[in-house]
Amino acid sequence: MHSRHLLTAGACALLMSGLASQAKAEDLTLCWASWDPANALVELSKDFEAQSGHNMSFEFVPWPNFADRMLNELNSGGKLCDLMIGDSQWIGGSAENGHYVKLNDFFDAEGIKMDDFIDATVTGYSEWPKNSPNYWALPAFGDVVGWTYRKDWFERPELRAEFKEKYGRDLGVPETFAELKDIAEFFQEREIDGKTVYGASIYTERGSEGITMGAMDVLYSFGFLYENPDQPYDMEGFVNSEGAVAGLEYYKELYDCCTPPGSSNGYMSEGIDAFKSGQVALQMNFAFTWPGFESDANVGHGKTGYFVNPKGPNGDQFAQLGGQGISVVSYSDKKDAALEYIKWFAQPEVQAKWWEMGGFSCLKAVTLSPEFPESQPYAQTFLDSMAVVKDFWAEPSYATLLQDTQRRFHDYVVAGNGTAQEALDGLVRDWTETFEDDGKL
């Protein structure tokens, strides 16, 4: 525990509780990934600049390079970022290594209550250790892997009749992964409007985190667990359980049967492109993509539907958590002004505007309001998805654990090497070695 950072947070809280208005104007830099929500935040932050007198600059890095670039910045004690919207999996390492300011004193002084935010986002984005009242970030952007589908194709009478005859049920939102695969197979290499289309776009990317986010999105609902619920870091029979093996086999089957040509290294942007260009009937992607589909000339205006990650064979239903919290970087020389930004961002009226602009607010006052489900075509799907989320390891060794998963999953699913059982057995060995090196085992 880095006590100097805790003292800094306390001192900042005292300053913020009455002296903020007297603070000198600062030039603050906020670091995040380069994507549509970041552009929305630039616009939103103009209100903060006007109210506070501070000037906001932004450092945005494309997703494939985001983790490497920003974790290197934190690990080197760099002063580039005053505020960091860091990925949910970084929270353990950033807390234990003293990269982030602990925010408990500040939250208490300003009356910011974590109970006011969606529970899963507090656990996922703010807490370390998990399920303890130790907060290192304010939930900033709620995100989760879900699905989009070509609602306009699903509604075509001739396709509906053909599907009903073949499968004995209506062509509609799949409730199970088995049903999803049927739909993907039904559309694979079908001709629609004179163009060959394909079943599904799923995550397969190897370089950063893509295939892990995609495969885990399926494995959770098939019974995968990171560890024995009664014995931390005891992974044998949980990571490589019978259900987990079946889930990984399913993911490979879906990749083999039903994806477009050239899908061996796809992640978020490739999924967006595949869906907008009319290549696929189904698309796995994070919820942040949904506003862009609604406004798109090809797939917007009622042509796209949204659904929660389906159920596994035993009725279990989970979804891969995405999203981020916003933290004050401990190496910043402008912590007081950075805390002012977090105080401003936490306000209900700012959070409401954030949602309207395409940001995914985590504040219950926004998401649980009576108007919310009808505020966007995807709003209810977002709520339902956030109710079933799970997340990847948030351990300080997150990067190493992720590299192992990326390699094991890609080698099996895409390259076709070995079996699912061998891939998951190997993952248990990899992760056991890492936790032994960390002294956790």
Short mmCIF file of C-alpha atoms in Angstrom, two decimals:
data_model
loop_
_atom_site.label_atom_id
_atom_site.label_comp_id
_atom_site.label_asym_id
_atom_site.label_seq_id
_atom_site.Cartn_x
_atom_site.Cartn_y
_atom_site.Cartn_z
CA MET A 1 0.00 0.00 0.00
CA HIS A 2 1.43 3.37 -0.98
CA SER A 3 0.50 5.60 1.92
CA ARG A 4 1.76 8.74 0.25
CA HIS A 5 -1.00 8.40 -2.35
CA LEU A 6 -3.64 7.93 0.33
CA LEU A 7 -2.43 11.08 2.09
CA THR A 8 -2.52 12.93 -1.20
CA ALA A 9 -6.13 11.89 -1.73
CA GLY A 10 -7.06 13.09 1.73
CA ALA A 11 -5.36 16.41 1.22
CA CYS A 12 -7.07 16.80 -2.14
CA ALA A 13 -10.43 16.09 -0.57
CA LEU A 14 -9.92 18.88 1.94
CA LEU A 15 -9.00 21.27 -0.82
CA MET A 16 -11.98 20.26 -2.87
CA SER A 17 -14.44 20.71 -0.04
CA GLY A 18 -14.29 24.47 -0.17
CA LEU A 19 -11.29 25.82 -1.96
CA ALA A 20 -11.95 24.48 -5.46
CA SER A 21 -13.36 27.78 -6.63
CA GLN A 22 -10.12 29.49 -5.66
CA ALA A 23 -7.87 27.00 -7.46
CA LYS A 24 -5.76 28.32 -10.29
CA ALA A 25 -6.62 27.37 -13.84
CA GLU A 26 -4.83 24.23 -14.96
CA ASP A 27 -4.20 22.43 -18.22
CA LEU A 28 -5.49 18.90 -17.63
CA THR A 29 -4.85 15.91 -19.86
CA LEU A 30 -7.32 13.02 -19.93
CA CYS A 31 -6.12 9.74 -21.42
CA TRP A 32 -8.45 7.17 -22.97
CA ALA A 33 -8.92 4.98 -26.02
CA SER A 34 -9.59 6.46 -29.44
CA TRP A 35 -13.22 5.70 -30.27
CA ASP A 36 -16.59 7.41 -30.71
CA PRO A 37 -17.31 7.77 -26.96
CA ALA A 38 -14.06 9.67 -26.55
CA ASN A 39 -15.17 12.19 -29.15
CA ALA A 40 -18.43 12.61 -27.26
CA LEU A 41 -16.49 13.22 -24.03
CA VAL A 42 -14.50 16.00 -25.69
CA GLU A 43 -17.77 17.78 -26.45
CA LEU A 44 -19.21 17.10 -23.00
CA SER A 45 -16.04 18.41 -21.33
CA LYS A 46 -16.50 21.83 -22.85
CA ASP A 47 -19.08 22.41 -20.12
CA PHE A 48 -16.46 21.60 -17.50
CA GLU A 49 -14.00 24.03 -19.06
CA ALA A 50 -16.58 26.78 -19.05
CA GLN A 51 -17.56 26.18 -15.42
CA SER A 52 -14.12 25.55 -13.94
CA GLY A 53 -11.75 27.69 -15.94
CA HIS A 54 -9.49 24.68 -16.51
CA ASN A 55 -8.41 23.65 -19.99
CA MET A 56 -8.87 20.06 -21.11
CA SER A 57 -6.52 18.22 -23.44
CA PHE A 58 -6.95 14.62 -24.52
CA GLU A 59 -4.63 11.77 -25.37
CA PHE A 60 -6.52 9.06 -27.23
CA VAL A 61 -4.87 5.83 -28.37
CA PRO A 62 -6.40 3.24 -30.75
CA TRP A 63 -7.73 0.19 -28.93
CA PRO A 64 -5.15 -2.34 -30.23
CA ASN A 65 -2.38 -0.17 -28.74
CA PHE A 66 -4.26 1.32 -25.80
CA ALA A 67 -3.18 -1.10 -23.07
CA ASP A 68 0.48 -1.22 -24.05
CA ARG A 69 0.74 2.55 -24.40
CA MET A 70 -1.07 3.51 -21.22
CA LEU A 71 0.23 0.74 -18.97
CA ASN A 72 3.75 1.71 -20.02
CA GLU A 73 2.91 5.30 -19.13
CA LEU A 74 1.68 4.26 -15.68
CA ASN A 75 4.48 1.81 -15.01
CA SER A 76 7.08 4.46 -15.84
CA GLY A 77 5.52 7.01 -13.49
CA GLY A 78 4.84 9.33 -16.41
CA LYS A 79 3.12 12.68 -16.04
CA LEU A 80 1.33 12.74 -19.41
CA CYS A 81 -2.07 11.84 -17.93
CA ASP A 82 -3.76 13.66 -15.08
CA LEU A 83 -6.94 11.64 -15.55
CA MET A 84 -7.04 8.09 -16.87
CA ILE A 85 -10.07 6.21 -18.14
CA GLY A 86 -8.39 2.85 -17.79
CA ASP A 87 -9.76 -0.56 -18.64
CA SER A 88 -11.58 -2.50 -15.94
CA GLN A 89 -8.89 -5.20 -15.83
CA TRP A 90 -6.16 -2.70 -14.91
CA ILE A 91 -7.65 -1.80 -11.55
CA GLY A 92 -5.75 -4.36 -9.48
CA GLY A 93 -2.33 -3.53 -10.81
CA SER A 94 -2.98 0.21 -10.79
CA ALA A 95 -4.12 0.09 -7.16
CA GLU A 96 -1.38 -2.18 -5.85
CA ASN A 97 1.38 -0.40 -7.77
CA GLY A 98 0.25 3.05 -6.66
CA HIS A 99 -0.66 4.37 -10.12
CA TYR A 100 -4.09 5.66 -9.09
CA VAL A 101 -5.12 7.91 -6.22
CA LYS A 102 -7.42 6.18 -3.77
CA LEU A 103 -10.70 8.10 -3.87
CA ASN A 104 -12.49 7.11 -0.65
CA ASP A 105 -11.74 10.32 1.26
CA PHE A 106 -12.63 12.44 -1.74
CA PHE A 107 -15.92 10.61 -2.32
CA ASP A 108 -16.82 10.99 1.35
CA ALA A 109 -15.98 14.70 1.40
CA GLU A 110 -18.01 15.40 -1.74
CA GLY A 111 -20.97 13.15 -0.95
CA ILE A 112 -20.33 10.90 -3.94
CA LYS A 113 -21.86 7.52 -3.10
CA MET A 114 -20.95 4.32 -4.90
CA ASP A 115 -24.43 3.00 -4.15
CA ASP A 116 -25.67 5.53 -6.70
CA PHE A 117 -23.93 3.63 -9.52
CA ILE A 118 -24.83 0.31 -11.18
CA ASP A 119 -23.51 -2.33 -8.79
CA ALA A 120 -21.63 -4.32 -11.43
CA THR A 121 -19.78 -1.22 -12.60
CA VAL A 122 -18.64 -0.37 -9.09
CA THR A 123 -17.25 -3.88 -8.63
CA GLY A 124 -15.81 -3.96 -12.14
CA TYR A 125 -14.38 -0.48 -12.53
CA SER A 126 -13.77 0.93 -9.06
CA GLU A 127 -12.97 -1.68 -6.42
CA TRP A 128 -9.73 -3.30 -5.41
CA PRO A 129 -9.68 -5.75 -3.79
CA LYS A 130 -12.92 -6.81 -5.42
CA ASN A 131 -16.00 -6.67 -3.18
CA SER A 132 -14.27 -4.36 -0.73
CA PRO A 133 -15.08 -0.67 -0.15
CA ASN A 134 -11.77 0.54 -1.58
CA TYR A 135 -12.33 2.78 -4.59
CA TRP A 136 -9.76 3.79 -7.21
CA ALA A 137 -12.06 5.09 -9.94
CA LEU A 138 -15.50 6.52 -10.60
CA PRO A 139 -17.57 4.38 -13.00
CA ALA A 140 -17.30 6.32 -16.26
CA PHE A 141 -18.46 4.23 -19.20
CA GLY A 142 -20.65 1.17 -18.84
CA ASP A 143 -20.05 -1.42 -21.52
CA VAL A 144 -20.81 -5.06 -22.14
CA VAL A 145 -20.63 -7.53 -25.02
CA GLY A 146 -24.00 -8.00 -26.66
CA TRP A 147 -25.38 -8.72 -30.10
CA THR A 148 -26.89 -6.84 -32.99
CA TYR A 149 -28.94 -8.45 -35.73
CA ARG A 150 -30.43 -7.44 -39.05
CA LYS A 151 -33.97 -6.91 -37.90
CA ASP A 152 -35.06 -6.04 -41.43
CA TRP A 153 -33.79 -9.40 -42.74
CA PHE A 154 -35.44 -11.29 -39.87
CA GLU A 155 -38.77 -9.68 -40.80
CA ARG A 156 -38.78 -10.79 -44.46
CA PRO A 157 -41.75 -13.16 -44.98
CA GLU A 158 -39.91 -15.53 -47.32
CA LEU A 159 -37.01 -15.94 -44.90
CA ARG A 160 -39.33 -16.37 -41.96
CA ALA A 161 -41.27 -19.09 -43.79
CA GLU A 162 -38.11 -20.93 -44.82
CA PHE A 163 -36.64 -20.76 -41.31
CA LYS A 164 -39.89 -21.95 -39.71
CA GLU A 165 -40.04 -24.92 -42.06
CA LYS A 166 -36.41 -25.89 -41.37
CA TYR A 167 -36.20 -25.35 -37.59
CA GLY A 168 -39.80 -25.53 -36.43
CA ARG A 169 -39.72 -22.14 -34.72
CA ASP A 170 -39.98 -18.50 -35.68
CA LEU A 171 -36.95 -16.57 -36.87
CA GLY A 172 -36.33 -14.21 -33.99
CA VAL A 173 -33.97 -13.23 -31.21
CA PRO A 174 -32.16 -16.38 -30.03
CA GLU A 175 -32.65 -17.32 -26.40
CA THR A 176 -29.81 -19.88 -26.37
CA PHE A 177 -26.44 -20.25 -28.01
CA ALA A 178 -27.76 -23.31 -29.83
CA GLU A 179 -30.47 -21.15 -31.40
CA LEU A 180 -27.91 -18.48 -32.28
CA LYS A 181 -25.83 -21.02 -34.18
CA ASP A 182 -28.93 -22.19 -36.09
CA ILE A 183 -29.58 -18.62 -37.20
CA ALA A 184 -25.95 -18.07 -38.19
CA GLU A 185 -25.97 -21.27 -40.25
CA PHE A 186 -29.26 -20.26 -41.86
CA PHE A 187 -27.78 -17.00 -43.15
CA GLN A 188 -24.30 -18.31 -44.00
CA GLU A 189 -23.56 -17.76 -47.70
CA ARG A 190 -27.18 -16.83 -48.38
CA GLU A 191 -27.93 -14.36 -51.14
CA ILE A 192 -29.84 -11.27 -50.00
CA ASP A 193 -30.54 -8.43 -52.41
CA GLY A 194 -28.07 -9.88 -54.87
CA LYS A 195 -25.22 -10.08 -52.36
CA THR A 196 -23.73 -13.07 -50.56
CA VAL A 197 -24.04 -12.63 -46.80
CA TYR A 198 -22.73 -14.58 -43.83
CA GLY A 199 -23.92 -15.70 -40.43
CA ALA A 200 -22.01 -13.92 -37.70
CA SER A 201 -19.11 -11.64 -36.90
CA ILE A 202 -17.33 -12.71 -33.70
CA TYR A 203 -14.11 -11.73 -31.96
CA THR A 204 -10.97 -13.57 -33.12
CA GLU A 205 -8.20 -10.97 -32.80
CA ARG A 206 -4.97 -12.24 -31.26
CA GLY A 207 -2.78 -9.17 -30.72
CA SER A 208 -4.52 -7.45 -27.81
CA GLU A 209 -7.60 -8.94 -26.09
CA GLY A 210 -10.13 -9.70 -28.81
CA ILE A 211 -10.51 -13.46 -28.84
CA THR A 212 -10.42 -13.56 -25.03
CA MET A 213 -13.34 -11.14 -24.76
CA GLY A 214 -15.27 -13.12 -27.37
CA ALA A 215 -14.62 -16.64 -26.16
CA MET A 216 -15.18 -15.71 -22.50
CA ASP A 217 -18.47 -14.13 -23.50
CA VAL A 218 -19.55 -17.66 -24.45
CA LEU A 219 -17.64 -19.72 -21.87
CA TYR A 220 -19.23 -18.06 -18.84
CA SER A 221 -22.69 -19.31 -19.82
CA PHE A 222 -21.34 -22.82 -20.41
CA GLY A 223 -19.98 -23.07 -16.85
CA PHE A 224 -16.46 -21.62 -16.97
CA LEU A 225 -15.22 -20.24 -13.64
CA TYR A 226 -11.90 -18.52 -13.03
CA GLU A 227 -11.35 -20.30 -9.74
CA ASN A 228 -12.92 -22.41 -7.05
CA PRO A 229 -15.44 -20.14 -5.29
CA ASP A 230 -14.24 -21.54 -1.96
CA GLN A 231 -10.49 -21.45 -2.66
CA PRO A 232 -8.93 -18.49 -4.52
CA TYR A 233 -6.56 -19.36 -7.37
CA ASP A 234 -7.61 -23.04 -7.31
CA MET A 235 -8.36 -23.38 -11.03
CA GLU A 236 -8.22 -27.08 -11.85
CA GLY A 237 -11.69 -28.32 -12.76
CA PHE A 238 -13.09 -24.80 -13.04
CA VAL A 239 -11.15 -23.14 -15.85
CA ASN A 240 -11.04 -26.49 -17.67
CA SER A 241 -14.38 -27.92 -16.57
CA GLU A 242 -16.54 -30.03 -18.85
CA GLY A 243 -18.79 -27.06 -19.46
CA ALA A 244 -15.89 -24.73 -20.22
CA VAL A 245 -14.56 -27.23 -22.77
CA ALA A 246 -18.00 -27.44 -24.40
CA GLY A 247 -18.14 -23.65 -24.55
CA LEU A 248 -14.77 -23.36 -26.28
CA GLU A 249 -15.76 -26.11 -28.71
CA TYR A 250 -18.93 -24.17 -29.48
CA TYR A 251 -16.96 -20.99 -30.15
CA LYS A 252 -14.74 -22.81 -32.64
CA GLU A 253 -17.78 -24.38 -34.32
CA LEU A 254 -19.35 -20.94 -34.70
CA TYR A 255 -16.12 -19.59 -36.16
CA ASP A 256 -15.78 -22.53 -38.57
CA CYS A 257 -19.39 -22.65 -39.76
CA CYS A 258 -20.65 -19.16 -39.86
CA THR A 259 -18.18 -16.28 -40.15
CA PRO A 260 -17.27 -14.29 -43.27
CA PRO A 261 -14.06 -15.02 -45.19
CA GLY A 262 -11.05 -13.28 -43.67
CA SER A 263 -12.37 -13.38 -40.10
CA SER A 264 -9.23 -14.81 -38.48
CA ASN A 265 -8.12 -11.62 -36.71
CA GLY A 266 -11.20 -9.47 -36.09
CA TYR A 267 -12.18 -7.37 -33.11
CA MET A 268 -14.39 -4.33 -32.56
CA SER A 269 -13.70 -2.28 -35.69
CA GLU A 270 -13.85 -5.31 -37.97
CA GLY A 271 -17.23 -6.23 -36.47
CA ILE A 272 -18.53 -2.72 -37.02
CA ASP A 273 -17.40 -2.81 -40.64
CA ALA A 274 -18.89 -6.26 -41.26
CA PHE A 275 -22.26 -5.21 -39.88
CA LYS A 276 -22.49 -1.76 -41.48
CA SER A 277 -21.49 -3.12 -44.88
CA GLY A 278 -24.26 -5.72 -44.79
CA GLN A 279 -21.96 -8.73 -44.62
CA VAL A 280 -23.51 -10.46 -41.61
CA ALA A 281 -26.88 -11.21 -40.02
CA LEU A 282 -25.50 -11.30 -36.45
CA GLN A 283 -22.68 -9.39 -34.83
CA MET A 284 -20.99 -9.78 -31.45
CA ASN A 285 -19.70 -6.46 -30.17
CA PHE A 286 -19.56 -4.13 -27.20
CA ALA A 287 -22.56 -1.90 -26.56
CA PHE A 288 -20.57 1.22 -27.36
CA THR A 289 -21.10 0.39 -31.05
CA TRP A 290 -24.87 0.61 -30.86
CA PRO A 291 -25.39 4.38 -31.16
CA GLY A 292 -23.33 4.32 -34.35
CA PHE A 293 -25.57 1.67 -35.89
CA GLU A 294 -28.71 3.65 -35.10
CA SER A 295 -27.45 6.64 -37.08
CA ASP A 296 -25.90 4.66 -39.94
CA ALA A 297 -27.39 5.07 -43.43
CA ASN A 298 -27.25 1.33 -44.16
CA VAL A 299 -28.28 -0.32 -40.89
CA GLY A 300 -29.94 2.47 -38.90
CA HIS A 301 -33.50 3.71 -38.68
CA GLY A 302 -35.08 0.46 -37.50
CA LYS A 303 -33.01 -2.02 -39.51
CA THR A 304 -30.96 -3.13 -36.48
CA GLY A 305 -32.12 -5.03 -33.42
CA TYR A 306 -30.27 -5.70 -30.17
CA PHE A 307 -30.21 -8.65 -27.80
CA VAL A 308 -28.52 -9.86 -24.64
CA ASN A 309 -25.88 -12.59 -24.81
CA PRO A 310 -27.90 -15.85 -24.99
CA LYS A 311 -28.15 -18.63 -22.43
CA GLY A 312 -25.89 -21.64 -22.24
CA PRO A 313 -27.05 -25.28 -22.34
CA ASN A 314 -27.97 -25.33 -18.63
CA GLY A 315 -29.81 -22.01 -18.68
CA ASP A 316 -26.92 -19.94 -17.31
CA GLN A 317 -26.64 -16.46 -18.79
CA PHE A 318 -23.68 -14.14 -18.44
CA ALA A 319 -21.97 -11.52 -20.58
CA GLN A 320 -18.44 -10.18 -20.78
CA LEU A 321 -18.08 -6.85 -18.99
CA GLY A 322 -16.40 -4.03 -20.84
CA GLY A 323 -16.19 -0.41 -19.87
CA GLN A 324 -13.99 1.72 -17.70
CA GLY A 325 -13.72 3.89 -14.65
CA ILE A 326 -12.07 7.29 -14.49
CA SER A 327 -9.13 7.69 -12.12
CA VAL A 328 -6.72 10.38 -10.98
CA VAL A 329 -3.17 9.41 -11.85
CA SER A 330 -0.98 9.54 -8.76
CA TYR A 331 1.99 10.99 -10.68
CA SER A 332 0.01 14.05 -11.78
CA ASP A 333 1.01 17.46 -10.44
CA LYS A 334 -2.59 18.64 -10.89
CA LYS A 335 -4.53 16.23 -8.71
CA ASP A 336 -6.79 18.93 -7.24
CA ALA A 337 -8.03 20.05 -10.64
CA ALA A 338 -8.35 16.41 -11.76
CA LEU A 339 -10.57 15.72 -8.77
CA GLU A 340 -12.68 18.72 -9.72
CA TYR A 341 -13.29 17.03 -13.06
CA ILE A 342 -14.45 13.81 -11.39
CA LYS A 343 -16.76 15.78 -9.09
CA TRP A 344 -18.24 17.55 -12.11
CA PHE A 345 -18.58 14.31 -14.12
CA ALA A 346 -20.43 12.56 -11.27
CA GLN A 347 -23.30 15.06 -11.28
CA PRO A 348 -26.66 13.60 -12.37
CA GLU A 349 -27.29 16.32 -14.95
CA VAL A 350 -23.87 15.71 -16.51
CA GLN A 351 -24.46 11.96 -16.53
CA ALA A 352 -27.84 12.45 -18.21
CA LYS A 353 -26.22 14.53 -20.93
CA TRP A 354 -23.45 11.91 -21.25
CA TRP A 355 -26.09 9.27 -22.08
CA GLU A 356 -27.80 11.56 -24.58
CA MET A 357 -24.48 12.12 -26.37
CA GLY A 358 -23.73 8.41 -26.79
CA GLY A 359 -21.87 7.81 -23.55
CA PHE A 360 -23.07 4.88 -21.45
CA SER A 361 -23.76 6.33 -18.01
CA CYS A 362 -23.42 4.07 -14.97
CA LEU A 363 -25.45 6.33 -12.68
CA LYS A 364 -28.66 4.73 -11.43
CA ALA A 365 -30.45 8.08 -11.50
CA VAL A 366 -30.03 7.91 -15.28
CA THR A 367 -30.35 4.18 -16.03
CA LEU A 368 -33.21 3.46 -13.62
CA SER A 369 -35.33 6.45 -14.55
CA PRO A 370 -38.77 5.54 -15.99
CA GLU A 371 -37.85 7.15 -19.30
CA PHE A 372 -34.60 5.26 -19.79
CA PRO A 373 -35.82 2.01 -21.46
CA GLU A 374 -37.54 4.00 -24.21
CA SER A 375 -34.78 6.58 -24.59
CA GLN A 376 -32.94 4.49 -27.23
CA PRO A 377 -33.79 1.28 -29.09
CA TYR A 378 -30.91 -0.45 -27.30
CA ALA A 379 -31.45 0.99 -23.80
CA GLN A 380 -33.32 -2.02 -22.37
CA THR A 381 -30.78 -4.45 -23.85
CA PHE A 382 -28.02 -2.45 -22.17
CA LEU A 383 -29.77 -2.66 -18.80
CA ASP A 384 -30.48 -6.38 -19.15
CA SER A 385 -26.90 -7.06 -20.24
CA MET A 386 -25.34 -5.12 -17.36
CA ALA A 387 -27.37 -7.29 -14.98
CA VAL A 388 -25.51 -10.47 -16.05
CA VAL A 389 -21.91 -9.32 -16.46
CA LYS A 390 -18.68 -11.07 -15.53
CA ASP A 391 -15.16 -9.77 -16.04
CA PHE A 392 -11.73 -11.13 -16.86
CA TRP A 393 -9.05 -11.31 -14.14
CA ALA A 394 -8.32 -7.86 -12.66
CA GLU A 395 -5.19 -9.18 -10.94
CA PRO A 396 -1.96 -7.14 -11.06
CA SER A 397 -0.65 -9.84 -13.46
CA TYR A 398 -3.59 -9.17 -15.79
CA ALA A 399 -1.40 -8.57 -18.87
CA THR A 400 0.41 -11.89 -18.54
CA LEU A 401 -2.81 -13.78 -17.85
CA LEU A 402 -4.36 -12.20 -20.93
CA GLN A 403 -1.44 -13.06 -23.20
CA ASP A 404 -1.83 -16.71 -22.19
CA THR A 405 -5.53 -16.70 -22.99
CA GLN A 406 -5.03 -14.97 -26.31
CA ARG A 407 -2.46 -17.55 -27.40
CA ARG A 408 -4.36 -20.63 -26.19
CA PHE A 409 -7.70 -19.56 -27.62
CA HIS A 410 -6.41 -18.35 -30.98
CA ASP A 411 -4.27 -21.44 -31.51
CA TYR A 412 -7.30 -23.67 -30.99
CA VAL A 413 -10.23 -21.67 -32.38
CA VAL A 414 -8.60 -20.07 -35.41
CA ALA A 415 -5.46 -22.10 -36.14
CA GLY A 416 -7.18 -25.40 -35.34
CA ASN A 417 -4.37 -26.76 -33.20
CA GLY A 418 -5.20 -29.45 -30.63
CA THR A 419 -8.46 -29.75 -28.70
CA ALA A 420 -10.47 -27.46 -26.46
CA GLN A 421 -9.56 -29.63 -23.50
CA GLU A 422 -5.87 -29.28 -24.27
CA ALA A 423 -6.21 -25.51 -24.68
CA LEU A 424 -7.88 -25.08 -21.29
CA ASP A 425 -5.59 -27.55 -19.54
CA GLY A 426 -2.70 -25.51 -20.90
CA LEU A 427 -4.33 -22.33 -19.65
CA VAL A 428 -4.55 -23.78 -16.12
CA ARG A 429 -0.82 -24.54 -16.28
CA ASP A 430 -0.02 -21.04 -17.59
CA TRP A 431 -2.07 -19.25 -14.97
CA THR A 432 -0.84 -21.49 -12.14
CA GLU A 433 2.74 -20.62 -13.03
CA THR A 434 1.94 -16.90 -13.03
CA PHE A 435 0.22 -17.02 -9.65
CA GLU A 436 3.08 -19.08 -8.23
CA ASP A 437 5.50 -16.40 -9.40
CA ASP A 438 3.28 -13.78 -7.75
CA GLY A 439 3.28 -15.69 -4.47
CA LYS A 440 -0.46 -16.24 -4.68
CA LEU A 441 0.00 -20.03 -4.71
#
